[in-house]
Coordinates of C-alpha atoms in Angstrom, one line a residue:
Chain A
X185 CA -47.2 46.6 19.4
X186 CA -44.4 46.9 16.7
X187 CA -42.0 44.7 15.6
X188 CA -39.5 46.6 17.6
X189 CA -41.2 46.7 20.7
X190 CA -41.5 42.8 20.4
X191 CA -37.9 42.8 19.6
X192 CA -37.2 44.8 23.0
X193 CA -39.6 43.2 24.8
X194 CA -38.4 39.5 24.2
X195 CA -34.8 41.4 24.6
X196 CA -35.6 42.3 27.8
X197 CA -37.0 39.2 28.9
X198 CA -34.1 36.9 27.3
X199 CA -30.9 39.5 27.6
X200 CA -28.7 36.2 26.8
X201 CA -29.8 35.7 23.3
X202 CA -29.2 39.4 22.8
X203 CA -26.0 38.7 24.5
X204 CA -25.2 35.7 21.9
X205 CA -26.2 37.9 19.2
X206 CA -24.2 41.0 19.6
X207 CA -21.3 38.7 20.9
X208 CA -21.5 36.7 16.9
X209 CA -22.0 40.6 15.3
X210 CA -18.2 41.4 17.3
X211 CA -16.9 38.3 16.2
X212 CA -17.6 39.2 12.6
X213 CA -16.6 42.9 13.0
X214 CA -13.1 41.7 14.5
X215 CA -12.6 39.1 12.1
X216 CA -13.2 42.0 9.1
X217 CA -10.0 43.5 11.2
X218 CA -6.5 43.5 9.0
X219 CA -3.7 41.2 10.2
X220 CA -1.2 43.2 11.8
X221 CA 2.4 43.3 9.6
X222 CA 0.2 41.8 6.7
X223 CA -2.1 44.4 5.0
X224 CA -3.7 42.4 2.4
X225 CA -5.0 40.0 5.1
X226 CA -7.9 39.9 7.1
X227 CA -8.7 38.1 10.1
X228 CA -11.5 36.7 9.2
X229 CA -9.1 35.0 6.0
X230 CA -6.8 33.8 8.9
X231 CA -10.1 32.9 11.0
X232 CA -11.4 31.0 8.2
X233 CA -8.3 29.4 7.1
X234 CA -7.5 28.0 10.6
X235 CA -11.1 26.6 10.9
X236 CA -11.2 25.1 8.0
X237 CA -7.7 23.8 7.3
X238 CA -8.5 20.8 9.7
X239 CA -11.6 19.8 8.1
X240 CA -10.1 20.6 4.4
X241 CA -7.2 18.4 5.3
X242 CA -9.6 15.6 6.4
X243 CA -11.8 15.8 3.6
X244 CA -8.8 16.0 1.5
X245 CA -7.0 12.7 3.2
X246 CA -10.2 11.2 3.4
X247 CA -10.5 11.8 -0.4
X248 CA -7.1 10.8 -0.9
X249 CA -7.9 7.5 1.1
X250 CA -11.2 6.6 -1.3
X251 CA -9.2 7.6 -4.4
X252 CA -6.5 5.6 -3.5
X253 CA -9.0 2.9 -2.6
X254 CA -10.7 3.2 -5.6
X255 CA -7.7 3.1 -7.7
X256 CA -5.9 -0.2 -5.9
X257 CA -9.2 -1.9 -6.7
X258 CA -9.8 -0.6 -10.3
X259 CA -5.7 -2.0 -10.1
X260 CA -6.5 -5.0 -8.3
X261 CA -8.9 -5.8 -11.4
X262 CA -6.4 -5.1 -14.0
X263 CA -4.0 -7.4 -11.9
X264 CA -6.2 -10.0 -11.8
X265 CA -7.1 -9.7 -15.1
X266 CA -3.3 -9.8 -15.9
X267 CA -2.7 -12.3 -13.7
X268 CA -5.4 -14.7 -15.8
X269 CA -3.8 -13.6 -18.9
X270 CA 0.1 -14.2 -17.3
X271 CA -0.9 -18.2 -16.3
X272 CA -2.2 -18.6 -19.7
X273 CA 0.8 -17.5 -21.3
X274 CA 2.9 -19.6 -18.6
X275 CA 0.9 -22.7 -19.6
X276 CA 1.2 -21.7 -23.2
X277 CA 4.6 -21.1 -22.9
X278 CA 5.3 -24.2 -20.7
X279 CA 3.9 -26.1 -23.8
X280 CA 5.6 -24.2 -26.2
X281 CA 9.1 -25.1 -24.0
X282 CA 7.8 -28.6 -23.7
X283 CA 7.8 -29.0 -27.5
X284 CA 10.6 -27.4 -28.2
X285 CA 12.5 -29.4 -25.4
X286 CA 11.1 -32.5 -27.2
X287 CA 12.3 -30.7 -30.6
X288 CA 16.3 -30.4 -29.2
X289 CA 16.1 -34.1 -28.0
X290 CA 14.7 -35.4 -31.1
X291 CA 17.6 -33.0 -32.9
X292 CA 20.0 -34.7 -30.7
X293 CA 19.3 -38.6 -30.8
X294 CA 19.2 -37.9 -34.2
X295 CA 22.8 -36.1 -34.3
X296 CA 23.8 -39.0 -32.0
X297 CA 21.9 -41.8 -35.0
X298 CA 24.0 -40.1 -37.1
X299 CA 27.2 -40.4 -35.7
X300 CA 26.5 -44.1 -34.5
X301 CA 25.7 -44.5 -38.3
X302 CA 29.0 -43.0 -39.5
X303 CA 30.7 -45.1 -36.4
X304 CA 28.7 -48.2 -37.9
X305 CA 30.1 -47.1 -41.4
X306 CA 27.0 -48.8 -43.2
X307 CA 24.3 -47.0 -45.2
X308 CA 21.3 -46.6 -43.0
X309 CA 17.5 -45.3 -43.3
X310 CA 16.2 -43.4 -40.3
X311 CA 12.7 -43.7 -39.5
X312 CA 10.3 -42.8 -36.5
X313 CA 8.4 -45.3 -34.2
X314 CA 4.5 -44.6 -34.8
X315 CA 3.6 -47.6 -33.3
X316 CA 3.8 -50.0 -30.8
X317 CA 2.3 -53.4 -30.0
X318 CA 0.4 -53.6 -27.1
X319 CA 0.1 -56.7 -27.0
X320 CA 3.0 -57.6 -25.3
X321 CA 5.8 -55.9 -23.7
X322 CA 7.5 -54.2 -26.4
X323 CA 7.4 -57.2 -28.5
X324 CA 7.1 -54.9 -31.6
X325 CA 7.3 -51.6 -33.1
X326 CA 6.0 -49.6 -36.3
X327 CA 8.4 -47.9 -38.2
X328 CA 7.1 -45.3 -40.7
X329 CA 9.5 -46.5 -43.2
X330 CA 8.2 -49.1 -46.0
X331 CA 9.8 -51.4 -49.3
X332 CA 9.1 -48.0 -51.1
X333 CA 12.1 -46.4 -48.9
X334 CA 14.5 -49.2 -49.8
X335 CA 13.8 -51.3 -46.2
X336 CA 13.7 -55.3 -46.4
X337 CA 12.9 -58.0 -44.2
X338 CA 15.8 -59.0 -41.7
X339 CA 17.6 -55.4 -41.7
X340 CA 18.2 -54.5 -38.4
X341 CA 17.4 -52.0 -36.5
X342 CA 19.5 -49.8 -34.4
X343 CA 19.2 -46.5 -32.2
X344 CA 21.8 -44.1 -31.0
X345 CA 22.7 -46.6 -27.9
X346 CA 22.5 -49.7 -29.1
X347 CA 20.7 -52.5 -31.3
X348 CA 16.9 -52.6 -31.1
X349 CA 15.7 -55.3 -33.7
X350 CA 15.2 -56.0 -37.2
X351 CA 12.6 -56.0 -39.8
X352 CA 10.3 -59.0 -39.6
X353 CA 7.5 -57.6 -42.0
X354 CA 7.5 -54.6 -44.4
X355 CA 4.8 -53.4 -46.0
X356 CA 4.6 -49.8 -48.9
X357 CA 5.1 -47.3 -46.4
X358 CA 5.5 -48.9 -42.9
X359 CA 7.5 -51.9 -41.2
X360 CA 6.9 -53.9 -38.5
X361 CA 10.2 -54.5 -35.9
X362 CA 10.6 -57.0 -33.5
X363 CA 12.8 -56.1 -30.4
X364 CA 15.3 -58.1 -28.8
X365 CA 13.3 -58.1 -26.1
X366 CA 11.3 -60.0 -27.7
X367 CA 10.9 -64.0 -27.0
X368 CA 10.9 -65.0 -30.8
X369 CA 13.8 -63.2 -31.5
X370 CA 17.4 -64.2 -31.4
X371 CA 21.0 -63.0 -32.2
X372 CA 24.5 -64.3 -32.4
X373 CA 26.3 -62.5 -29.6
X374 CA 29.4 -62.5 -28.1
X375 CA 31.4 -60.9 -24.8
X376 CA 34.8 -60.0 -25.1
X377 CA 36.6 -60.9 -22.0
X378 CA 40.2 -60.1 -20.9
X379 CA 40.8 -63.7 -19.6
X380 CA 38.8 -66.1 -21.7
X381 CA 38.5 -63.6 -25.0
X382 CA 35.3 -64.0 -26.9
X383 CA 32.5 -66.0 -25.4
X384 CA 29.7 -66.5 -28.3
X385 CA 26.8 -67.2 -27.6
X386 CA 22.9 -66.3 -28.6
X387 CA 20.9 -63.2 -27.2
X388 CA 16.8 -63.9 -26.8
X389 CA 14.0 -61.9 -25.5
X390 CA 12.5 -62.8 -22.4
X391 CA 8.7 -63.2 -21.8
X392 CA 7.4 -60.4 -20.0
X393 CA 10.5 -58.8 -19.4
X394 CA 12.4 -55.8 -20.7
X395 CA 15.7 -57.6 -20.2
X396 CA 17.3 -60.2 -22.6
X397 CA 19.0 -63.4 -21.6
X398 CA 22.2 -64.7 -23.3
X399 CA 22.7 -68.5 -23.3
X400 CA 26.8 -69.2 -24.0
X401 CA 27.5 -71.7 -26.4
X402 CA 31.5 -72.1 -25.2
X403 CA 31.9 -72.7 -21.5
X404 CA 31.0 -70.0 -19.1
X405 CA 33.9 -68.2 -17.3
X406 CA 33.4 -65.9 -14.7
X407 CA 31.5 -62.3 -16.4
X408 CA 31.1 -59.1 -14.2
X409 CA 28.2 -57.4 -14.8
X410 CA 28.2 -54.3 -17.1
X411 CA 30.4 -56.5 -19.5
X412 CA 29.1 -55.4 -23.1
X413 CA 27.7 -57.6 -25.2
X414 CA 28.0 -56.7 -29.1
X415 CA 26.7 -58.8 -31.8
X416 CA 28.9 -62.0 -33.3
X417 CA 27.7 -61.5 -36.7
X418 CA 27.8 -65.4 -37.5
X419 CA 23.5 -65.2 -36.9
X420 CA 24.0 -63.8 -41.2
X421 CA 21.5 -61.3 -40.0
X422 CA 23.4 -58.7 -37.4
X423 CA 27.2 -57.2 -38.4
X424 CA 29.2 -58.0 -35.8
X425 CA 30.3 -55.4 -33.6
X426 CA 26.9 -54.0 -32.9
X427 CA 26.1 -53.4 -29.3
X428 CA 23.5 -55.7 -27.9
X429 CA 23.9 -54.5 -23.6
X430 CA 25.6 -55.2 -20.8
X431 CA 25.5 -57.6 -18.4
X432 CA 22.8 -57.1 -15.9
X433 CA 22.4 -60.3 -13.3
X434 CA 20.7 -59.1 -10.1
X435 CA 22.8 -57.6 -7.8
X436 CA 23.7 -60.3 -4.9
X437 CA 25.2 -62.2 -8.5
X438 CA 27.4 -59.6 -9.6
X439 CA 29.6 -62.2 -10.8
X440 CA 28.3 -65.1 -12.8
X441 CA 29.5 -68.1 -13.8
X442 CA 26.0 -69.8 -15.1
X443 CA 25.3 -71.1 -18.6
X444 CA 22.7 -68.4 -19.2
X445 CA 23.1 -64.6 -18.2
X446 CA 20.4 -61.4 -18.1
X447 CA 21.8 -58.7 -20.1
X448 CA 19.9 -55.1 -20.1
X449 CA 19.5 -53.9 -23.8
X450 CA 21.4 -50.4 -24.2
X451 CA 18.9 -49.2 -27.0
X452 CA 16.4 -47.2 -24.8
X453 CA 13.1 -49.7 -26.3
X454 CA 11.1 -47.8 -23.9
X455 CA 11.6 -44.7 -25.4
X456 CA 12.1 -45.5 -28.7
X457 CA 11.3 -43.1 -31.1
X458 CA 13.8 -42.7 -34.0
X459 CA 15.5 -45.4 -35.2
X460 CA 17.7 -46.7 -38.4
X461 CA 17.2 -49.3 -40.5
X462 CA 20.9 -50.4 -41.5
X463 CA 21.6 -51.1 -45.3
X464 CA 23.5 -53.9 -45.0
X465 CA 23.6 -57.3 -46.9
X466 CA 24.4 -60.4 -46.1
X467 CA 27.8 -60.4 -48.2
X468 CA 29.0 -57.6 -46.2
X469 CA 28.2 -59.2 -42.9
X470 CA 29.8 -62.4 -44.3
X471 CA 33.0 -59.5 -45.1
X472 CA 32.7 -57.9 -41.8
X473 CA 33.2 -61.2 -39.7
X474 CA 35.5 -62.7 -41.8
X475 CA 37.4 -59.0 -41.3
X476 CA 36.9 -59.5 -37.2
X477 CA 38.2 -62.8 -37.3
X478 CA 41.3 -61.8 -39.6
X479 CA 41.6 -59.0 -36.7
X480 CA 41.6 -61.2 -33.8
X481 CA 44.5 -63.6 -35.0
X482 CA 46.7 -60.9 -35.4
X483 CA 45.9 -59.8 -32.7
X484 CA 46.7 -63.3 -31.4
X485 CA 50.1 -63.0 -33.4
X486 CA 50.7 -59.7 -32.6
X487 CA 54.1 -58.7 -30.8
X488 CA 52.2 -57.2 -27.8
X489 CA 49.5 -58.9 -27.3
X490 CA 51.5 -62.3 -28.0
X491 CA 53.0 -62.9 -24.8
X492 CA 50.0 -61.9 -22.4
X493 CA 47.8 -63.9 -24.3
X494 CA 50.1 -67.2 -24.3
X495 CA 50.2 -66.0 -20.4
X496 CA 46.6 -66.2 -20.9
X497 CA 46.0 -69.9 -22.1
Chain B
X186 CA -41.1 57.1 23.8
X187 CA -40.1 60.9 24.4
X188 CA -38.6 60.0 27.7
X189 CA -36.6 56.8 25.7
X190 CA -35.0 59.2 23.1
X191 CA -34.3 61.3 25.4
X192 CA -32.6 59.1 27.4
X193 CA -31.0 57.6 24.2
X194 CA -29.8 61.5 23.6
X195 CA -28.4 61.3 27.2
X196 CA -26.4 58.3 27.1
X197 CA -25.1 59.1 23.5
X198 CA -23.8 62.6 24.7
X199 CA -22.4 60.7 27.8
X200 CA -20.7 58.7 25.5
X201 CA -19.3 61.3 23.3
X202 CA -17.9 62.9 26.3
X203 CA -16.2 60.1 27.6
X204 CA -14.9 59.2 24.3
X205 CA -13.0 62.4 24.4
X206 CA -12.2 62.7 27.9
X207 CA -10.4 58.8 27.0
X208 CA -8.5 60.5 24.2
X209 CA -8.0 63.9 24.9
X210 CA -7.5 63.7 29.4
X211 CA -4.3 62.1 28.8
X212 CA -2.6 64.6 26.9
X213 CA -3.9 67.6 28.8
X214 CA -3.3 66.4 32.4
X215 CA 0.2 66.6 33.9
X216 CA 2.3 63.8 34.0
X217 CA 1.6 62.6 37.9
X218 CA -2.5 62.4 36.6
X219 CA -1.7 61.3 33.4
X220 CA -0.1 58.4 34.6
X221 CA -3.2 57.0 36.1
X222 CA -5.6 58.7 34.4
X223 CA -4.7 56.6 31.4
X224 CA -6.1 53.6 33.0
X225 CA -9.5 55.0 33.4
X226 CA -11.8 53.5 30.5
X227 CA -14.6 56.4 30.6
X228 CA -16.3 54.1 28.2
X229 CA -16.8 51.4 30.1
X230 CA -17.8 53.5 33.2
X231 CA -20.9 54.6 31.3
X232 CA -21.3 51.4 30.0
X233 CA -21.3 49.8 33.4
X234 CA -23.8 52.4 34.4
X235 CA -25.8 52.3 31.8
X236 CA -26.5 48.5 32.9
X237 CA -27.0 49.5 36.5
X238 CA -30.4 50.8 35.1
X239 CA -31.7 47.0 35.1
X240 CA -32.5 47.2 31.2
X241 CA -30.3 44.6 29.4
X242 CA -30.6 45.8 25.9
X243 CA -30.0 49.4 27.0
X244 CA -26.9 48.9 28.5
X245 CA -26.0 46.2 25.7
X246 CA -26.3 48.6 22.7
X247 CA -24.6 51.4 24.9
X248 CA -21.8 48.5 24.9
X249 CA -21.9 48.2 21.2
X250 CA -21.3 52.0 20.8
X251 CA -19.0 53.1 23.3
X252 CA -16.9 50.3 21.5
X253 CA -17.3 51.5 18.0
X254 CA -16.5 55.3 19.3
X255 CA -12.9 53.6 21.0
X256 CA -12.6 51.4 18.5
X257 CA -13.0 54.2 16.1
X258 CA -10.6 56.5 18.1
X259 CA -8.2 54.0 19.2
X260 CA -6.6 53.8 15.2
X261 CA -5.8 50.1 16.3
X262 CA -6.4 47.2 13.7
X263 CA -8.7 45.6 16.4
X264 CA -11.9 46.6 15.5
X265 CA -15.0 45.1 17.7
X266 CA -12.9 44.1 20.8
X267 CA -13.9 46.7 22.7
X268 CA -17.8 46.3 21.7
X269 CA -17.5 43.0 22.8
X270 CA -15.7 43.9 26.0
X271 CA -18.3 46.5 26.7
X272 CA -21.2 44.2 25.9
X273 CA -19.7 41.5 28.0
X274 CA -19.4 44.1 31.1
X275 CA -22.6 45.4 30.2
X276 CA -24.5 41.5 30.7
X277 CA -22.1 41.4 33.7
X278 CA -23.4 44.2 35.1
X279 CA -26.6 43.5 34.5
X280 CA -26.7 39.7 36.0
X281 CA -25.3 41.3 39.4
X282 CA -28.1 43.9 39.4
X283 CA -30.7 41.0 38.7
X284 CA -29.5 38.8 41.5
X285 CA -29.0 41.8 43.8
X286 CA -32.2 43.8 44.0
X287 CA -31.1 46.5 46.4
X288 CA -29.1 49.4 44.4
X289 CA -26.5 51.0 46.6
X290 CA -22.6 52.0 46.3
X291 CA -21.3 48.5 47.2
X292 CA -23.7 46.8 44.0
X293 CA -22.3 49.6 42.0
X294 CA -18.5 48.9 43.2
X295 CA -18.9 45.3 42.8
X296 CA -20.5 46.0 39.1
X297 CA -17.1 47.8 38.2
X298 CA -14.4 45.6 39.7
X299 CA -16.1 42.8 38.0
X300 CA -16.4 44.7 34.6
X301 CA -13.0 46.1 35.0
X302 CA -11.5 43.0 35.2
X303 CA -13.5 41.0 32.6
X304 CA -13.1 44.1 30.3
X305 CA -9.1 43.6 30.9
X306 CA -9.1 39.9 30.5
X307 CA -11.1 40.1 26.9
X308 CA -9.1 42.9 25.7
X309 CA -5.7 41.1 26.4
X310 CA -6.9 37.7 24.9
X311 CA -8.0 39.7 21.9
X312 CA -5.6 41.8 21.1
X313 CA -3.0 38.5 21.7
X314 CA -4.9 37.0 19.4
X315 CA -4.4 39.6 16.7
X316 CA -0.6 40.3 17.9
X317 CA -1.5 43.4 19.3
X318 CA -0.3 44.7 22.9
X319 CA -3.0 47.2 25.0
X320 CA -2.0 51.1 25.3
X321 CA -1.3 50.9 28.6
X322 CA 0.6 47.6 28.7
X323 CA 2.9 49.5 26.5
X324 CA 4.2 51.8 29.4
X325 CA 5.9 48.1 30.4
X326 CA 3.5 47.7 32.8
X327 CA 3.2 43.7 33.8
X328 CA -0.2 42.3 32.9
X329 CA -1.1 41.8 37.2
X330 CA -0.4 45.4 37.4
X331 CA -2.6 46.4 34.6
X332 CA -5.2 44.7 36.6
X333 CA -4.4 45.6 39.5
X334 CA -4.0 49.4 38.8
X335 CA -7.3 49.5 36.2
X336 CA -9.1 48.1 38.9
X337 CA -8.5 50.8 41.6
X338 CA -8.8 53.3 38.7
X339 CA -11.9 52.3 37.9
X340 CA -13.2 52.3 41.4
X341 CA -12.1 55.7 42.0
X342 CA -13.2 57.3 39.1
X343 CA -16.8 55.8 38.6
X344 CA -17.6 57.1 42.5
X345 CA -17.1 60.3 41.1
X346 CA -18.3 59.8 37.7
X347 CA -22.1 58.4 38.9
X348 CA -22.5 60.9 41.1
X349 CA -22.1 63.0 38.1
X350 CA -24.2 60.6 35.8
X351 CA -26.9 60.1 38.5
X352 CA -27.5 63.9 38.2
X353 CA -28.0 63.6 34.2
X354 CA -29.9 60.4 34.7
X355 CA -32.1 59.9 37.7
X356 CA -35.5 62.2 38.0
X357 CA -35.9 64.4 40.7
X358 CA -38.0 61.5 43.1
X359 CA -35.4 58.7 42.3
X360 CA -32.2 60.9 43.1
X361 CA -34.4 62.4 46.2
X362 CA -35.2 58.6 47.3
X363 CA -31.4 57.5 46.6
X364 CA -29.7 60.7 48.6
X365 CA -32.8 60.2 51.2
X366 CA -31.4 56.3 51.4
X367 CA -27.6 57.4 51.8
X368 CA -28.3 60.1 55.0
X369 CA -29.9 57.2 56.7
X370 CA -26.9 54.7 56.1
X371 CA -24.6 57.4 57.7
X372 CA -26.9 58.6 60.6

């Protein structure tokens, strides 16, 4: 038997799969068929076209998808990695504005240490506070100014706010400050009061306190607090006229009328970190209280001020 | 074999002749005939017969070409929708043969209402798939029309046309046993 007898035969036998056959064999010849209106187009093109535009399209979204995938986390890396490199930069920039913070306010207690200086009116050496004693509260400082920069025992010691100390040992190249916090130190002082004019009296340190007490040596009158209290001068050591603080009794006392009062320094000593040394001898602190006390009987005498303080006593 | 080729001859000059009687009737009857005449699809006819002869690839491939010869003559840009019509009638044909054993008239009518209308139904799918309208929708006829009238055309016309065919085709014995088979049906 031949191949095409076989061919027949199983034909014969299965007429569906001859069916199926010739049925796919139309299907091609109609899809060689032109399009009608458009000449240079076949069915089959059209056929093809409209078959596989829905799986092009999903191969091509699904494509899209991955590659967009693919890209995000490629970017997703490179954010990453920028974001690592963005928090270093903000931390080395947060220390860089840190400094430079530090920098302005250093510039600007020193403009102010200036002008308290020129306010002052005597010569002064500014130096900066390397060290402090830790042994007590503040007792001390370090300045990083010596005998070799023209600073002597018993200058004082000012900052932009107030008075912090003076010199109580000097070495070359360094000096060692006590505070007015501090219990071992003492300074003429006086409060200038509208009523009773100047109270004198003597500023100490405290033990274990940041506050200073003042112990009157005229009678007490009645002091509100936040009165200032400036140096007397008559101690030979301080000018007069240097701010000491302001009154600072607890708050349920806010007026006193006791021998001995707490007044809060107003040179930051917590934060001390550039100070002056102030030039000044003991002739010209002689000058200067001699000038204040010139000053205040004028003022006594004085045409104004006359009458209200005769009203006064 | 000699027999086959011979039949092969047969059905290919059947073909041929009702290729042009498809192209050619139309033109040459007057109008009244021409009118229905152009519903008759000669083609399919033989096709259908063809099948009747219980031999599925036969009446398949006689499908394949009677659609390539109207394809071919038709000029329309639909080539293989009438080969695939005239296959589809052709396995038609041949399923109601193979459930009904007995061949007489009524098998043979029942053959070509069911081709007739499958042929229709393929051809106007087609050809609306390709933007194409069939001939003899053209007149303006309505697409139940074309169905209705191809298929009483059809029924008409192949009574006459397998008497004609059973002449070419059956032997002496089978067309004696068939005509033998008829006079006792009508006495």
């Amino acid at each position: 038997m031949s191949i095409a007898d076989k061919a027949k035969d199983k034909a014969k036998r299965n007429p569906e799969w001859m069916l199926g056959i010739l049925v796919v064999l139309h299907l091609i010849a109609l899809s060689l068929n032109r399009v009608p209106g458009q000449p240079g187009v076949r069915v089959l093109q059209v056929v093809l076209m409209t078959v596989t535009t829905p799986f092009q399209s999903g191969i091509g979204n699904s494509v899209g998808w991955l590659s967009g995938q693919w890209k995000g986390y490629f970017q997703l890396r490179r954010v990453r990695e920028e974001n690592e490199w963005l928090k270093s930069e903000r931390t080395r920039l947060a220390s860089e504005q840190l400094a430079l913070r530090e920098q302005i306010a250093r510039y600007g207690r020193l403009g102010q240490l200036v002008e308290a200086g020129d306010r002052i009116g005597y010569r002064a050496i500014r130096a900066r506070v390397v060290g402090r004693d830790v042994s007590r509260l503040f007792g001390t400082v370090v300045i990083d100014k010596g005998s070799f920069h023209g600073i002597s025992k018993d200058q004082p010691v000012v900052d932009a706010m107030g008075l912090v100390g003076r010199v109580v040992f000097v070495t070359q190249y360094s000096s060692r400050v006590i505070l007015i916090t501090d219990e071992r130190h003492g300074a003429g002082s006086v409060i200038a009061t509208t009523l009773a004019g100047r109270l004198l009296g003597i500023v100490r340190g405290a033990r274990d306190s940041y506050y200073c007490q003042m112990d009157f040596i005229t009678a007490p009158v009645k002091i509100d607090n936040g009165e200032p209290v400036f140096t007397s001068g008559q101690d030979g050591i301080y000018p007069p006229g240097l701010l000491i603080g302001r009154v600072a009794n607890p708050t349920d006392q806010p007026v006193s009328t006791q021998q001995r009062l707490v007044v809060a320094p107003a040179a930051e000593l917590g934060r001390l970190e550039i100070v002056s040394v102030l030039q000044v001898t003991r002739e010209q602190i002689r000058g200067a209280v001699d000038a204040v006390i010139a000053e205040e009987q004028r003022l006594e005498k004085g045409p104004i001020n006359g009458p209200i303080n005769e009203k006064k006593r | 074999m000699e027999i086959d080729n011979r039949k092969t001859l047969k059905i290919l000059g059947c073909l041929l002749v009702a290729g042009f009687l498809q192209t050619t009737l139309v033109h040459v009857a007057p109008d009244w005939l021409a009118r229905w005449l152009g519903y008759i699809d000669w083609l399919m006819l033989v096709t259908i017969y063809i099948a009747l002869q219980r031999n599925p690839l036969q009446g398949m491939l006689t499908g394949v070409v009677a659609g390539a010869i109207h394809d071919a003559q038709s000029g329309m840009p639909a080539f293989g929708v009438a080969g695939l019509a005239y296959v589809a009638v052709a396995y038609v044909t041949y399923s109601i043969t193979a459930l009904v054993i007995v061949d007489n008239l009524l098998v043979r009518y029942i053959a070509v209402a069911a081709s007739s209308l499958l042929n229709t139904s393929i051809r106007l799918v087609f050809y609306a798939l390709l933007g194409l309208s069939l001939p003899v929708l053209a007149g303006g006829k309505t697409v139940t029309a074309n169905f209705v009238f191809t298929l009483l055309i059809h029924l008409i016309a192949s009574t006459l046309l397998y008497i004609l065919l059973d002449r070419i085709f059956l032997k002496g014995d089978d067309l004696r046993r068939r005509r033998t088979l008829a006079r006792r049906r009508r006495l």
